[in-house]
């Protein structure tokens, strides 16, 4: 079968040259697991660090795994994370289409070219797909390897179904280089004559991946280390075509513990799960960047990096081949740091939906509550439970009034509330300062420690032992009427 060289040359003429080009090539599974997010981030960072081009390619050839709406999850996650792409299905580009199923007809001529070069062959043997996919590779000489050109032509003319297989040399070794794993050499006899084009004319994933990376001019391939074992076969393909081999960066898996990879199926969180749990995108990205990469030189001690700082600092030599363990406690630390670093306005904006989950009363100002929370918050999802008392005074135990450090017990608290209620009633303009001054002056005139007065006021106002903010802030936010109502209820409780 004649190879359509014009078609191949036209595609090759479109390949941009002279710039770093990287791609993130997710399969649309419906969520972004942490390892994928890391691959996306590293790939994006390599492009941006080198003023290169970042490409999004959707690898959807495995139709069995397709999930409705899954591609949108990819776009949404990338956009949310700020990992902007320069070329991709939605924005186009010179080497499209960028969705693998839309490229389906493009691979056969490349396989035919390989046949012509002797690096692949038509195979007419009847093997079931499951035999092909079982992964149990047992190199038995395939009779089709040795068919003459005439026999092949006759079979094709007779319409015999075929696959095209890679012709792996039976002897010798193949060496490939990976940035973090170094040189890896395998014996060719351990590699199988993998199928490149299936009986239905469509490419296998392994073949499409190589052709696409070439036609898209990819200079750096970043992907999970599960693809390491395929890399020698990829190299043989590149060599047979005479194409330049990209720089490989295989990343070790992100682990749940020393033995197990993180897995969504086993309940480990995906990116979306982390966001739903109240982690900030920037904190997740910062943490994920350090799962398998570390900065060098004067930055080697730095932990907190904005995306822009990562672009400056990111160097592929810092990628480690040892598997990284995902440590949620560490992520908590990053998240708390990021929450504290937000401006009060930004924090109020991200916290408000969580505050409103439990504080429905529109008269209560969510921004004022946010100001109390910022310094003490590790996760946004902790918020609703911390601030629920603003909406409704919970049932609380009279024992809450007893506190050693504040020198209080129910009797003392009764006296304190009795004095506090008129002092607060006399405030005309209910500001934080007015509430503060009224209580501080009252403590002075009663000759008690501030805490002895503040403790019962806070307990009666909040009905909780632990609250964000002290008595003054809580009373201020509740407003005068509600504060006095609650203090009177406290007094009743104390008899
Ligand atoms: N589609 C593959 C995956 O999601 C990507 C493999 C690659 O980047 O080469 O695992």
Coordinates of C-alpha atoms in Angstrom, one line a residue, residues 36-325:
X36 CA -2.6 14.4 37.3
X37 CA -2.8 17.8 38.8
X38 CA 0.9 17.6 39.5
X39 CA 1.7 16.5 35.9
X40 CA -0.4 19.4 34.6
X41 CA 1.4 21.8 36.9
X42 CA 4.9 20.6 36.1
X43 CA 4.2 20.6 32.4
X44 CA 2.7 24.1 32.5
X45 CA 5.7 25.3 34.6
X46 CA 8.3 23.9 32.2
X47 CA 6.5 25.8 29.3
X48 CA 6.1 29.0 31.3
X49 CA 9.6 29.0 32.8
X50 CA 11.0 28.7 29.3
X51 CA 8.7 31.1 27.6
X52 CA 7.3 28.2 25.7
X53 CA 3.9 26.9 24.6
X54 CA 1.6 24.9 26.7
X55 CA -0.9 22.6 25.0
X56 CA -3.9 20.8 26.2
X57 CA -4.6 17.5 24.4
X58 CA -7.6 15.4 25.3
X59 CA -6.8 11.7 25.1
X60 CA -10.2 10.2 24.8
X61 CA -9.5 7.1 22.6
X62 CA -10.4 4.7 25.4
X63 CA -14.1 5.0 24.8
X64 CA -14.9 2.5 27.6
X65 CA -13.7 5.0 30.2
X66 CA -15.5 8.0 28.8
X67 CA -17.6 10.0 31.3
X68 CA -20.2 12.6 30.5
X69 CA -19.0 16.1 31.2
X70 CA -15.5 14.9 32.0
X71 CA -13.8 17.2 29.5
X72 CA -15.5 20.2 31.2
X73 CA -14.0 19.1 34.5
X74 CA -10.6 19.4 32.9
X75 CA -11.2 22.9 31.5
X76 CA -12.7 24.0 34.8
X77 CA -9.9 22.7 36.9
X78 CA -7.2 24.1 34.6
X79 CA -8.8 27.5 34.6
X80 CA -9.4 27.5 38.4
X81 CA -5.7 26.6 38.9
X82 CA -4.5 29.3 36.5
X83 CA -2.9 26.7 34.2
X84 CA -3.7 28.5 31.0
X85 CA -3.2 26.7 27.7
X86 CA -2.0 28.3 24.5
X87 CA -3.3 25.6 22.2
X88 CA -6.1 23.1 22.8
X89 CA -9.5 22.0 21.7
X90 CA -11.3 25.1 22.8
X91 CA -8.7 27.7 21.6
X92 CA -7.3 25.9 18.5
X93 CA -3.8 26.1 17.3
X94 CA -1.5 25.2 14.4
X95 CA -1.3 21.5 15.0
X96 CA -4.9 20.5 15.8
X97 CA -7.2 18.9 16.2
X98 CA -6.4 18.5 19.9
X99 CA -8.8 15.8 20.7
X100 CA -7.5 12.3 20.0
X101 CA -10.7 10.9 18.6
X102 CA -10.8 13.7 16.1
X103 CA -7.4 12.7 14.9
X104 CA -8.4 9.0 14.3
X105 CA -7.7 9.0 10.6
X106 CA -4.3 10.4 10.8
X107 CA -2.3 7.6 12.2
X108 CA -2.6 4.9 9.5
X109 CA -0.3 6.6 7.0
X110 CA 2.4 6.8 9.7
X111 CA 2.1 3.1 10.5
X112 CA 2.3 2.4 6.8
X113 CA 5.4 4.5 6.6
X114 CA 6.9 2.4 9.4
X115 CA 6.1 -0.8 7.5
X116 CA 7.9 0.7 4.5
X117 CA 10.9 1.3 6.7
X118 CA 10.8 -2.2 8.1
X119 CA 10.0 -1.2 11.6
X120 CA 6.4 -2.5 11.5
X121 CA 4.5 -5.2 9.8
X122 CA 1.0 -6.3 8.8
X123 CA -0.2 -9.1 11.0
X124 CA -3.1 -11.2 9.8
X125 CA -3.1 -13.7 12.7
X126 CA -6.3 -14.0 14.5
X127 CA -5.7 -13.1 18.0
X128 CA -8.5 -11.9 20.2
X129 CA -8.3 -8.4 21.7
X130 CA -8.2 -9.9 25.2
X131 CA -5.1 -11.9 24.3
X132 CA -3.5 -8.7 23.1
X133 CA -4.5 -6.8 26.2
X134 CA -3.7 -9.5 28.8
X135 CA -0.2 -8.1 29.2
X136 CA 1.1 -11.6 29.4
X137 CA 3.9 -11.2 26.9
X138 CA 5.4 -14.3 25.6
X139 CA 7.6 -13.7 22.6
X140 CA 6.8 -16.4 20.1
X141 CA 7.9 -15.7 16.6
X142 CA 5.0 -14.1 14.8
X143 CA 4.8 -15.8 11.4
X144 CA 3.6 -12.5 9.8
X145 CA 7.0 -10.9 10.7
X146 CA 8.4 -12.8 7.8
X147 CA 5.7 -12.5 5.1
X148 CA 7.0 -11.2 1.8
X149 CA 5.7 -8.0 0.3
X150 CA 3.8 -10.0 -2.3
X151 CA 2.1 -12.2 0.4
X152 CA 1.1 -9.1 2.3
X153 CA -0.2 -7.4 -0.9
X154 CA -2.2 -10.5 -1.7
X155 CA -3.7 -10.7 1.8
X156 CA -4.6 -7.0 1.7
X157 CA -6.2 -7.4 -1.8
X158 CA -8.2 -10.3 -0.5
X159 CA -9.6 -8.0 2.3
X160 CA -8.1 -10.0 5.1
X161 CA -8.4 -8.2 8.4
X162 CA -5.1 -7.1 9.9
X163 CA -3.4 -5.2 12.6
X164 CA -0.1 -3.4 12.2
X165 CA 2.6 -4.4 14.7
X166 CA 5.8 -2.8 15.7
X167 CA 8.8 -4.9 14.6
X168 CA 11.0 -4.9 17.7
X169 CA 14.6 -6.1 17.0
X170 CA 15.0 -9.6 18.5
X171 CA 18.5 -8.8 19.7
X172 CA 20.4 -6.0 21.3
X173 CA 19.3 -3.4 23.8
X174 CA 17.5 -0.1 23.8
X175 CA 18.5 2.8 26.0
X176 CA 16.4 5.8 26.8
X177 CA 17.1 8.8 29.0
X178 CA 14.8 10.2 31.6
X179 CA 15.5 13.4 33.4
X180 CA 15.0 11.9 36.9
X181 CA 15.6 8.2 36.3
X182 CA 18.7 8.7 34.2
X183 CA 19.6 6.2 31.5
X184 CA 17.6 3.0 31.4
X185 CA 18.6 0.1 29.2
X186 CA 16.4 -2.8 28.4
X187 CA 16.9 -5.9 26.4
X188 CA 14.9 -5.8 23.2
X189 CA 13.9 -9.4 23.6
X190 CA 11.8 -8.4 26.6
X191 CA 9.7 -6.1 24.5
X192 CA 6.6 -7.2 22.6
X193 CA 5.7 -6.5 19.0
X194 CA 2.9 -4.2 20.2
X195 CA 0.0 -3.4 18.0
X196 CA 0.1 0.1 16.5
X197 CA -3.0 0.0 14.4
X198 CA -5.9 -2.2 15.5
X199 CA -8.2 -4.3 13.3
X200 CA -10.7 -1.4 13.1
X201 CA -8.0 0.9 11.7
X202 CA -7.7 3.0 14.8
X203 CA -4.4 3.4 16.6
X204 CA -3.5 2.0 19.9
X205 CA -2.9 4.5 22.6
X206 CA 0.9 3.9 22.6
X207 CA 1.1 4.7 18.9
X208 CA -1.2 7.7 18.9
X209 CA 0.7 9.2 21.8
X210 CA 4.0 9.1 19.9
X211 CA 2.6 10.4 16.6
X212 CA 0.8 13.2 18.4
X213 CA 3.8 14.3 20.5
X214 CA 5.8 14.4 17.3
X215 CA 3.2 16.2 15.2
X216 CA 2.6 18.7 18.0
X217 CA 6.3 19.4 18.3
X218 CA 6.4 18.4 21.9
X219 CA 9.9 19.0 23.4
X220 CA 9.2 17.7 27.0
X221 CA 7.0 14.9 27.9
X222 CA 6.0 14.8 31.6
X223 CA 3.9 11.9 32.7
X224 CA 3.4 9.2 35.4
X225 CA 6.1 6.6 35.9
X226 CA 3.6 3.9 34.9
X227 CA 4.6 4.8 31.3
X228 CA 8.3 4.1 31.9
X229 CA 8.0 0.5 30.7
X230 CA 6.6 1.7 27.4
X231 CA 9.3 4.3 26.8
X232 CA 11.8 2.0 25.1
X233 CA 9.2 1.0 22.5
X234 CA 8.4 4.7 22.0
X235 CA 12.1 5.4 21.5
X236 CA 12.3 2.6 18.9
X237 CA 9.4 4.3 17.0
X238 CA 11.0 7.7 17.1
X239 CA 14.3 6.2 15.9
X240 CA 12.6 4.3 13.1
X241 CA 10.8 7.5 11.9
X242 CA 14.0 9.5 12.3
X243 CA 12.2 11.9 14.6
X244 CA 13.8 13.8 17.5
X245 CA 13.1 12.1 20.9
X246 CA 11.6 14.5 23.4
X247 CA 13.0 15.0 26.8
X248 CA 11.2 12.5 29.1
X249 CA 10.3 13.4 32.6
X250 CA 8.6 10.5 34.4
X251 CA 7.2 11.3 37.8
X252 CA 6.9 8.7 40.5
X253 CA 3.4 8.1 41.9
X254 CA 1.9 10.2 44.7
X255 CA 1.5 7.8 47.6
X256 CA -1.0 7.5 50.3
X257 CA 1.5 5.8 52.5
X258 CA 4.8 4.0 52.1
X259 CA 3.1 1.0 50.3
X260 CA 0.1 2.4 48.5
X261 CA -0.5 4.8 45.7
X262 CA -3.2 7.4 46.2
X263 CA -6.3 6.2 44.6
X264 CA -9.7 7.7 44.2
X265 CA -11.2 4.3 44.3
X266 CA -9.7 3.8 47.8
X267 CA -11.2 7.0 49.0
X268 CA -8.2 9.3 48.5
X269 CA -9.2 12.8 47.6
X270 CA -9.1 14.2 44.1
X271 CA -8.5 17.9 43.5
X272 CA -12.2 18.5 43.5
X273 CA -12.6 16.7 46.8
X274 CA -9.9 18.8 48.4
X275 CA -11.6 22.0 47.2
X276 CA -14.9 20.7 48.6
X277 CA -13.2 20.0 51.9
X278 CA -12.3 23.7 52.2
X279 CA -8.8 23.9 50.8
X280 CA -7.8 26.8 48.7
X281 CA -6.7 26.2 45.1
X282 CA -3.4 28.1 45.6
X283 CA -2.5 26.1 48.7
X284 CA -3.2 22.8 47.0
X285 CA -1.1 23.9 44.0
X286 CA 1.8 25.0 46.2
X287 CA 1.7 21.7 48.1
X288 CA 1.4 19.6 45.0
X289 CA 4.3 21.4 43.4
X290 CA 6.5 20.1 46.2
X291 CA 5.3 16.6 46.0
X292 CA 8.2 15.3 44.0
X293 CA 10.0 18.6 43.2
X294 CA 12.3 20.7 45.4
X295 CA 13.8 24.1 44.8
X296 CA 17.5 24.4 44.7
X297 CA 20.1 26.9 45.8
X298 CA 19.0 29.9 47.8
X299 CA 15.4 28.8 47.5
X300 CA 16.0 25.3 48.9
X301 CA 14.5 26.2 52.3
X302 CA 11.5 28.1 50.8
X303 CA 8.1 26.3 51.1
X304 CA 5.5 28.9 50.2
X305 CA 5.5 29.7 46.5
X306 CA 3.0 31.6 44.4
X307 CA 2.4 30.3 40.9
X308 CA 4.5 33.1 39.5
X309 CA 7.3 32.3 41.9
X310 CA 7.1 28.7 40.9
X311 CA 7.4 29.7 37.2
X312 CA 10.7 31.5 38.1
X313 CA 12.0 28.7 40.4
X314 CA 10.9 25.6 38.5
X315 CA 13.8 23.6 37.1
X316 CA 13.3 20.0 35.9
X317 CA 16.5 19.0 37.6
X318 CA 14.7 19.4 40.9
X319 CA 12.2 16.6 40.1
X320 CA 12.8 13.6 42.3
X321 CA 12.4 10.0 41.3
X322 CA 11.4 8.9 44.8
X323 CA 7.7 8.6 45.4
X324 CA 6.2 11.3 47.4
X325 CA 3.8 10.7 50.2

